[in-house]
């Protein structure tokens, strides 16, 4: 997790640097039981300006396959970002997406190879593996530079948000659909908090035998 | 007869108790079996649901179906995909629903729109396991439905698979449980196993439906079939019953022959004994208690006969009164003092007579004389105490007290004198010499009772008065008195007034062994 958090920090820092003039918006996401919600994605869509300013895509975004899992589970990218899908496992994988935002399929590719995908439309893309049912990753593609992914403590931060009106959207894999709210960003903005009604975790359980080493 | 009825009653009671318990047991057993069958039905459905859900879940990852769903919303295409899916999991129906519960496609070609899919999908969406099951009536048929998610890898749609609880299903269940099953909704049969018989043990279960009412599961067990062993046992019991009653009847007849008839024989015998037929004997050739009883009866009869004979002999040898008293009181005639009138009669010249007569003739003559005298004494209530050779000792007022004992004695003496005259006339015609006697009569208080040894007892009286009577009799020999009957003053004093007798005073006489002289009279 630590290395993923590092990547995320890199992304956030890159985004923050471009808009250093704005407010740093603190974010907190919790569920109906007031437990912190990690892997929540919050982004802001400006309502006063017709479009968000373009920003340079980060140098490198990747979702690796290791130990028959995708990592990280949730990735947020701006539209147009290319995501590497390196196979660092000892088995082949068959990565696919049937999501409307981006459909693709990489049939059986061997360890060591790294396919890449350009996410050119906003939306949530669920990545699966045709061989390993439990393998799951999400790529949240947003058309805005102001986004954040909450950590395990349910905290996130969007740096350098210019004052103005925004549509704040939050996505979580256990939400039926994304939650939206209109907000006003002042120079010293109050933290943005969401309380989400989450559905049961439907993630497919990995068979115990595989966790024990892949044999019966 | 009573025994037969008792045995029959006991048998019948036993029969009904056993039959009742057996039937009750059979019914309880049937109820249990029906309950088990009902539980099994639910279990079988649950298992089938599980299998179906697993199969559906496995296929939900099928690339083709996922691909079809991802690439098209064309109903015909999706339905063809579902048909393929249906074949693989052996489902009665398959439906595909969007995340919003909208029906995307289903294997049913026609039929009314079924809104239960959405109910099922929503339940599954809310559940932890992302699965829900339920019963539903689809096109008039009962289905068990399962909703599972279609994951790619996120949940992208819901698949509902169902299997039909049809005739084949209930037939399978019947093979496993032996119970007839009928599924009914609103009084209409959905599926039922063909069942024989008319008399059923029935258990009802209700299967709640996703929507609307419920389906009635009727589990039936043919009583005829289940109670067949019980009926067989009852038939057997009837045979045992009839047999035991028959045996009881035979035993009763045997007992009647063996006991009742001998008892009747013995009863008849006792009646003969009761009327005095002591010669009767009962013949039972048996060695048991009845035989012993018959023997005892015979001994008793012999005893009675012996007693009768003894009484007869007794009456001949002693006076009937003494005999009666002896028999009544046994041999113990206790000594008692009572007033008795004693009569002594002695034959005169008998010794001389004995020289001219043969002993046989002499005895015959003596007996004729004694017979005639005894008759006179007894006719007046006197008791022959004893014959002392040719002498007679008679008592009046003993052993039983008598009224006018003295009168009776004097009357007897007069009667004896007349009887002797008659006897003498007869003897004269026979050419025999006449007989003569002397009589002495005295009245005194004497001791009366049984006198003798243990083996031989004589009822008699003893005392001074007896001697006086004997002496008075001796005085008749005194020629001066010229009397054949002499009585003492004591007797005369005891006579009732008025005195009918002609008495001639003879003055006083000294009696041997007695200091005072006795006043005597001739009669």
XYZ file of C-alpha atoms in Angstrom, chain B residues 1 3 24 28 47 62 121 135 158-159 182 200 211 249-250 269 315 331 365 370 377 380 416 426 439 456 462 518:
28
model
C -70.161 -70.410 30.685
C -65.444 -68.550 32.184
C -52.413 -44.737 17.071
C -48.199 -41.036 14.690
C -30.519 -27.784 -2.377
C -19.066 -16.889 -18.927
C -33.529 -8.833 -7.862
C -41.303 -19.278 -4.913
C -28.791 -9.891 -12.472
C -29.638 -13.357 -13.598
C -49.821 -32.363 -4.251
C -55.506 -40.363 3.819
C -45.974 -12.079 -4.537
C -65.524 -73.244 25.989
C -63.930 -76.674 25.733
C -76.604 -88.175 47.533
C -84.030 -98.998 71.627
C -72.909 -91.611 77.227
C -92.316 -118.631 78.310
C -91.711 -110.255 80.102
C -95.305 -100.724 81.869
C -98.115 -96.131 80.956
C -99.767 -106.119 84.802
C -103.784 -118.490 77.396
C -95.009 -106.357 92.745
C -70.243 -100.561 79.476
C -79.541 -96.268 93.081
C -92.544 -98.324 106.374
